[in-house]
Amino acid sequence: MKGKVVGLLVVIALLVGSGGTYAAMALFQDDSNGGSERSVLNNSESDIDSEELTKINKAYELITDRYVSNVDQKNLLDGAIKGMLDTLEDPYSVYMDPETAEQFSQSLGSSFEGIGAEVNMQDGRVTIVSPYKDSPAENAGLRPNDKIMTIDGKSTEGLDLYDAVLKIRGEKGTVVKLGIQRPGVSETLEVDVTRDEIPIETVYSDTIKKNGKTIGVLQITSFSEDTAESFSKELKKLEDQGIDGLVLDVRNNPGGLLNSVSDIAQEVIPGEKPFVQIEDRKGEKQRSVSSLKEKKDYPIVGLIDRGSASAAEILAGALKEAGGYELVGEKSFGKGTVQTTVDLGDGSNIKLTMYKWLTPDGNWIHKEGIKPTVKAEQPSYFYVNPLNTEKTLQYDQNSKQVESAQVMLKGLGFEPGRTDGYFSDKTATAVKAFQRTNDLSVSGKINEKTAQKLQEKIVESIRNPENDIQLETAVELLAK
Amino acid sequence: MKGKVVGLLVVIALLVGSGGTYAAMALFQDDSNGGSERSVLNNSESDIDSEELTKINKAYELITDRYVSNVDQKNLLDGAIKGMLDTLEDPYSVYMDPETAEQFSQSLGSSFEGIGAEVNMQDGRVTIVSPYKDSPAENAGLRPNDKIMTIDGKSTEGLDLYDAVLKIRGEKGTVVKLGIQRPGVSETLEVDVTRDEIPIETVYSDTIKKNGKTIGVLQITSFSEDTAESFSKELKKLEDQGIDGLVLDVRNNPGGLLNSVSDIAQEVIPGEKPFVQIEDRKGEKQRSVSSLKEKKDYPIVGLIDRGSASAAEILAGALKEAGGYELVGEKSFGKGTVQTTVDLGDGSNIKLTMYKWLTPDGNWIHKEGIKPTVKAEQPSYFYVNPLNTEKTLQYDQNSKQVESAQVMLKGLGFEPGRTDGYFSDKTATAVKAFQRTNDLSVSGKINEKTAQKLQEKIVESIRNPENDIQLETAVELLAK
């Protein structure tokens, strides 16, 4: 077994996605879709010595010969590779077996059919990093950090990310039942998500008038192959309209391709400091500097939240440290590494963390996130848990469900007295007021109809751009 | 790499412990302590083919050469073995690296210094299977299914079982701070445990007088090497006293050596049916039949709970199905497999699940548990969460802490009106009554002093044998 191994194919596109494995569900961000230039990795410095390999072989034989049940040998060897990657304690370094890699490359197209959410692995469970804008996942109320405990009633325990994603995906129009464990909620939530075609549009453009000024808003939902081109086009359109300021919204943007975010940074970040630095294992840094000579003649504000990760954080860091622009919102996710996908020759591949990226000032924000310069949080009803409409909630009850209802009432302007889950007199009064306003029979109890109406009103409120406090804050900064 | 591998050393002692890895903390149950007869496993049926091995080597090289940080190569290869074992999805099949195996064999003695709890790995976290009787773990209030999230403030994420156990252990008299996640409790609990010498006594004997009859009680806390001998001696003593009935208490007994439970079964189970059947991977069964000709001339009742696992379940199953005896308590843990430890030659070893064990009637109780014939649960205050004494609890508050206090008040006979965490008028009245009875200043609020007194009284109640409803039920069955 001594001797150099040749023929490792490296897909050159560097990945800066929050999930590392987010590609799983956001196919257009899949590595195989990146610059598919391939090169031969030929500089192996180390081999397994034969004694160690003998030990692995021993363990392999023992397990296949003596384990109480029959063992799938291929699975066992894939396990060995996964086990090696596990020792890195890096959720972004992952193995895809040939079958899984094949299924993913098959689905590479202009769209895919699924629920539209970025996922990764946390504490052994598939976890939502962020749902896509207007996706089935978002519409069903899934949120960052939701742990998927069951898929169609079956436990996800022991399931790896890719197998889990394949089970979540499926034909448009079909329903997948997810059992969700949400931080701070003790019961498992059952959420039905109707799968849909997930489009690959990644740039949304809009203008907002404020104080007589026109503010452009460019929302980037992820950094895929075509993102930079769309960005360029949309920015041009806004500039042609003569905007007085620009909001770059990368909230809930899980990242994507390094090339993509680099091309975008070149358009808006002036070239004094590098907009990003890529550091290899030896500590050598490659600095990327924009060719843009001067700042834009309008001010820019970045918009970030806890769902902004990786490539989104590169852009945010560049805006803040190289551009000197304000960042509005919440602390970002904190993913400061870059992955490369390496084909193992038999169709399987390893996506491996090979680099760190640093901000213009040389900060490594991994597990830290980027802090906004102006903190702004959405109202708490943006994050409220859905109500189980089957059980009537009423006076003197005490539960998480009551708590959710109280947060909703409060969000809608009906003061419930408290939001700790105890259904007080004041809560009943608030329910009555809500029922009166909405032509429901006035009982002070939250029955199925009242619960449904509450949720309907909350969804309306969340969708109303006027309630997007973070965006409002950014626009006000630009329009003063 | 083709060719047979010889020299796998098999430690013959079969392990039937709930943790599989419970040995970690209960050293006397460690496999290496078992019958240390060794034999050579020479019948390998399968080798890794060289193409697959090349792939593992490729992955190995890629990771060591290109990963963003330096990689410990030995760790990587241990990871490969762990990764193979992980594919089995069997928490009882585990790898111990040479260093860990060495540390464990060093500590093999008549006692060890630690907290005294059986642990295993669940959802990637070290989890309490059961604390030992009168151990620091039990006295600090640790319970089955408590997940250890932090040890001395450091996260256990990514830590394997052995590393975690080594961190929990330590010199007698020193304190380890554990951050506990308890099912149904949303906050992480901070528990300080003062380490102690954990003795290896595994059999406790007692007699109880009831209705003019003398009932013997033999409690077996685990099945270690000396357990059968102690059992035999204590049983003889009880029989010499002329007992009218015998309770065999295997509550919170996580299991141990197959030999040990077999020797004990031989003493009390009559030999018509096998007391246990060991089934290998091919489905061949080895039936163990007791040489005891007739039933004992006194009735026997087994006592089980959710902490009774593996070897304890073998004994319980034998009592129920081969002896026709009653089982009192709660459904047991449900571990129906047998492990053997195999030395890999370099000091490391694999504990591998090689057999199933079946009850006398051929039932496999894995993940099912054994049902008692007479269900009996301890009062709910036996399982109450400790109070955080720093924060005063009072009227109109609503929290898990209030819930705990209500369960305690109720357990002590002071009716708090409700036990759902809402501090009502009635709860305040109950607190006042408790304060009056215990010479505390009567405020109706649970301040530090009242909280401490509540906990003191609860511990007293739990320790009072009269409140052990399960034991009482067993004794009544025998003494009627």
Short mmCIF file of N, CA and C in Angstrom, two decimals, chain A residues 361-439:
data_model
loop_
_atom_site.label_atom_id
_atom_site.label_comp_id
_atom_site.label_asym_id
_atom_site.label_seq_id
_atom_site.Cartn_x
_atom_site.Cartn_y
_atom_site.Cartn_z
N ASP A 361 -9.72 43.22 7.60
CA ASP A 361 -8.77 43.54 8.67
C ASP A 361 -8.10 42.29 9.25
N GLY A 362 -8.33 41.14 8.65
CA GLY A 362 -7.66 39.92 9.10
C GLY A 362 -8.36 39.18 10.23
N ASN A 363 -9.63 39.46 10.48
CA ASN A 363 -10.36 38.75 11.53
C ASN A 363 -10.93 37.43 11.01
N TRP A 364 -10.81 36.39 11.85
CA TRP A 364 -11.42 35.10 11.51
C TRP A 364 -12.72 35.00 12.31
N ILE A 365 -13.85 35.04 11.65
CA ILE A 365 -15.13 35.16 12.34
C ILE A 365 -15.80 33.80 12.59
N HIS A 366 -15.05 32.72 12.38
CA HIS A 366 -15.61 31.38 12.54
C HIS A 366 -16.16 31.18 13.95
N LYS A 367 -17.37 30.69 14.04
CA LYS A 367 -18.07 30.48 15.31
C LYS A 367 -18.29 31.79 16.09
N GLU A 368 -17.94 32.93 15.49
CA GLU A 368 -18.13 34.22 16.16
C GLU A 368 -19.26 34.99 15.49
N GLY A 369 -19.20 35.01 14.17
CA GLY A 369 -20.16 35.82 13.43
C GLY A 369 -19.68 37.25 13.31
N ILE A 370 -20.37 38.00 12.47
CA ILE A 370 -20.06 39.42 12.29
C ILE A 370 -21.13 40.22 13.01
N LYS A 371 -20.70 41.18 13.82
CA LYS A 371 -21.66 42.00 14.55
C LYS A 371 -22.14 43.14 13.68
N PRO A 372 -23.44 43.45 13.76
CA PRO A 372 -23.93 44.62 13.03
C PRO A 372 -23.39 45.88 13.70
N THR A 373 -23.29 46.95 12.96
CA THR A 373 -22.92 48.22 13.59
C THR A 373 -24.16 48.86 14.20
N VAL A 374 -25.33 48.52 13.64
CA VAL A 374 -26.60 48.99 14.19
C VAL A 374 -27.49 47.77 14.41
N LYS A 375 -27.72 47.47 15.69
CA LYS A 375 -28.49 46.28 16.02
C LYS A 375 -29.98 46.50 15.77
N ALA A 376 -30.62 45.58 15.12
CA ALA A 376 -32.07 45.68 14.91
C ALA A 376 -32.64 44.27 14.86
N GLU A 377 -33.65 44.03 15.71
CA GLU A 377 -34.29 42.72 15.71
C GLU A 377 -35.73 42.83 15.23
N GLN A 378 -36.20 41.76 14.61
CA GLN A 378 -37.61 41.73 14.21
C GLN A 378 -38.47 41.59 15.47
N PRO A 379 -39.75 41.98 15.39
CA PRO A 379 -40.65 41.80 16.55
C PRO A 379 -40.70 40.33 16.93
N SER A 380 -40.98 40.04 18.21
CA SER A 380 -40.87 38.65 18.66
C SER A 380 -41.90 37.73 18.02
N TYR A 381 -43.02 38.29 17.52
CA TYR A 381 -43.99 37.41 16.87
C TYR A 381 -43.48 36.86 15.55
N PHE A 382 -42.38 37.44 15.01
CA PHE A 382 -41.77 36.86 13.81
C PHE A 382 -41.28 35.43 14.09
N TYR A 383 -41.00 35.15 15.36
CA TYR A 383 -40.40 33.86 15.70
C TYR A 383 -41.34 32.97 16.50
N VAL A 384 -42.64 33.30 16.53
CA VAL A 384 -43.56 32.57 17.39
C VAL A 384 -43.83 31.16 16.86
N ASN A 385 -44.04 30.22 17.78
CA ASN A 385 -44.37 28.86 17.37
C ASN A 385 -45.83 28.74 16.96
N PRO A 386 -46.09 27.90 15.97
CA PRO A 386 -47.48 27.74 15.52
C PRO A 386 -48.35 27.14 16.62
N LEU A 387 -49.66 27.43 16.54
CA LEU A 387 -50.61 26.87 17.50
C LEU A 387 -51.15 25.53 17.00
N ASN A 388 -51.31 24.62 17.93
CA ASN A 388 -52.03 23.39 17.65
C ASN A 388 -53.51 23.74 17.74
N THR A 389 -54.19 23.74 16.60
CA THR A 389 -55.55 24.30 16.60
C THR A 389 -56.61 23.33 17.15
N GLU A 390 -56.18 22.11 17.48
CA GLU A 390 -57.17 21.13 17.91
C GLU A 390 -57.61 21.30 19.37
N LYS A 391 -56.70 21.84 20.19
CA LYS A 391 -57.02 21.94 21.61
C LYS A 391 -57.40 23.35 21.98
N THR A 392 -58.54 23.53 22.62
CA THR A 392 -58.97 24.87 23.02
C THR A 392 -58.13 25.35 24.21
N LEU A 393 -57.68 26.60 24.09
CA LEU A 393 -56.91 27.20 25.18
C LEU A 393 -57.83 28.13 25.95
N GLN A 394 -57.76 28.08 27.28
CA GLN A 394 -58.66 28.93 28.05
C GLN A 394 -58.10 29.31 29.41
N TYR A 395 -58.88 30.14 30.12
CA TYR A 395 -58.47 30.71 31.40
C TYR A 395 -57.86 29.67 32.35
N ASP A 396 -56.77 30.05 32.99
CA ASP A 396 -56.09 29.28 34.03
C ASP A 396 -55.25 28.14 33.47
N GLN A 397 -55.25 27.94 32.15
CA GLN A 397 -54.32 26.96 31.59
C GLN A 397 -52.91 27.55 31.59
N ASN A 398 -51.96 26.65 31.43
CA ASN A 398 -50.57 27.05 31.56
C ASN A 398 -49.75 26.18 30.62
N SER A 399 -49.32 26.70 29.49
CA SER A 399 -48.58 25.86 28.54
C SER A 399 -47.83 26.72 27.52
N LYS A 400 -46.97 26.05 26.78
CA LYS A 400 -46.23 26.71 25.70
C LYS A 400 -47.19 27.22 24.63
N GLN A 401 -48.29 26.49 24.44
CA GLN A 401 -49.29 26.90 23.46
C GLN A 401 -49.89 28.24 23.85
N VAL A 402 -50.24 28.37 25.12
CA VAL A 402 -50.78 29.65 25.60
C VAL A 402 -49.74 30.75 25.38
N GLU A 403 -48.48 30.42 25.66
CA GLU A 403 -47.41 31.40 25.47
C GLU A 403 -47.38 31.90 24.02
N SER A 404 -47.44 30.96 23.07
CA SER A 404 -47.45 31.34 21.66
C SER A 404 -48.62 32.27 21.36
N ALA A 405 -49.80 31.88 21.86
CA ALA A 405 -50.99 32.69 21.60
C ALA A 405 -50.81 34.10 22.18
N GLN A 406 -50.20 34.19 23.36
CA GLN A 406 -49.98 35.50 23.98
C GLN A 406 -49.04 36.37 23.14
N VAL A 407 -47.97 35.72 22.63
CA VAL A 407 -47.02 36.47 21.80
C VAL A 407 -47.74 36.98 20.54
N MET A 408 -48.62 36.14 19.97
CA MET A 408 -49.36 36.55 18.78
C MET A 408 -50.29 37.72 19.09
N LEU A 409 -51.04 37.59 20.19
CA LEU A 409 -51.97 38.65 20.58
C LEU A 409 -51.22 39.97 20.76
N LYS A 410 -50.12 39.90 21.46
CA LYS A 410 -49.33 41.09 21.72
C LYS A 410 -48.82 41.70 20.41
N GLY A 411 -48.34 40.83 19.52
CA GLY A 411 -47.83 41.28 18.23
C GLY A 411 -48.92 41.98 17.42
N LEU A 412 -50.15 41.56 17.63
CA LEU A 412 -51.26 42.15 16.88
C LEU A 412 -51.89 43.34 17.61
N GLY A 413 -51.30 43.70 18.77
CA GLY A 413 -51.77 44.89 19.48
C GLY A 413 -52.84 44.63 20.52
N PHE A 414 -53.09 43.34 20.83
CA PHE A 414 -54.07 43.01 21.88
C PHE A 414 -53.30 42.59 23.12
N GLU A 415 -53.13 43.49 24.06
CA GLU A 415 -52.24 43.26 25.21
C GLU A 415 -52.74 42.10 26.09
N PRO A 416 -52.01 40.99 26.15
CA PRO A 416 -52.48 39.81 26.90
C PRO A 416 -52.06 39.80 28.36
N GLY A 417 -51.42 40.89 28.85
CA GLY A 417 -51.05 40.96 30.26
C GLY A 417 -49.72 40.29 30.55
N ARG A 418 -49.50 39.12 29.97
CA ARG A 418 -48.24 38.40 30.19
C ARG A 418 -47.97 37.51 28.99
N THR A 419 -46.74 37.10 28.82
CA THR A 419 -46.42 36.22 27.68
C THR A 419 -45.62 35.02 28.17
N ASP A 420 -45.95 34.56 29.39
CA ASP A 420 -45.18 33.44 29.95
C ASP A 420 -45.96 32.13 29.92
N GLY A 421 -47.11 32.12 29.27
CA GLY A 421 -47.84 30.87 29.10
C GLY A 421 -48.97 30.66 30.09
N TYR A 422 -49.12 31.57 31.07
CA TYR A 422 -50.24 31.44 32.00
C TYR A 422 -51.43 32.26 31.47
N PHE A 423 -52.54 31.60 31.22
CA PHE A 423 -53.73 32.22 30.63
C PHE A 423 -54.47 32.99 31.73
N SER A 424 -54.18 34.29 31.82
CA SER A 424 -54.75 35.10 32.90
C SER A 424 -56.05 35.76 32.46
N ASP A 425 -56.70 36.47 33.39
CA ASP A 425 -57.88 37.28 33.07
C ASP A 425 -57.61 38.23 31.92
N LYS A 426 -56.45 38.87 32.01
CA LYS A 426 -56.10 39.87 30.98
C LYS A 426 -55.95 39.21 29.62
N THR A 427 -55.42 37.99 29.62
CA THR A 427 -55.29 37.27 28.35
C THR A 427 -56.68 37.01 27.76
N ALA A 428 -57.61 36.60 28.64
CA ALA A 428 -58.97 36.33 28.17
C ALA A 428 -59.60 37.60 27.59
N THR A 429 -59.34 38.73 28.25
CA THR A 429 -59.85 40.01 27.75
C THR A 429 -59.28 40.32 26.37
N ALA A 430 -57.97 40.07 26.21
CA ALA A 430 -57.32 40.32 24.92
C ALA A 430 -57.92 39.41 23.85
N VAL A 431 -58.19 38.15 24.20
CA VAL A 431 -58.78 37.22 23.24
C VAL A 431 -60.16 37.73 22.81
N LYS A 432 -60.94 38.20 23.80
CA LYS A 432 -62.27 38.73 23.47
C LYS A 432 -62.17 39.90 22.50
N ALA A 433 -61.22 40.80 22.77
CA ALA A 433 -61.05 41.96 21.89
C ALA A 433 -60.67 41.52 20.48
N PHE A 434 -59.79 40.55 20.42
CA PHE A 434 -59.38 40.02 19.11
C PHE A 434 -60.57 39.41 18.39
N GLN A 435 -61.38 38.65 19.14
CA GLN A 435 -62.54 37.99 18.53
C GLN A 435 -63.55 39.02 18.03
N ARG A 436 -63.75 40.07 18.83
CA ARG A 436 -64.69 41.13 18.42
C ARG A 436 -64.22 41.77 17.11
N THR A 437 -62.94 42.13 17.07
CA THR A 437 -62.37 42.79 15.89
C THR A 437 -62.48 41.92 14.64
N ASN A 438 -62.44 40.61 14.84
CA ASN A 438 -62.41 39.71 13.70
C ASN A 438 -63.73 38.95 13.47
N ASP A 439 -64.81 39.48 14.05
CA ASP A 439 -66.14 38.90 13.83
C ASP A 439 -66.21 37.42 14.20
#
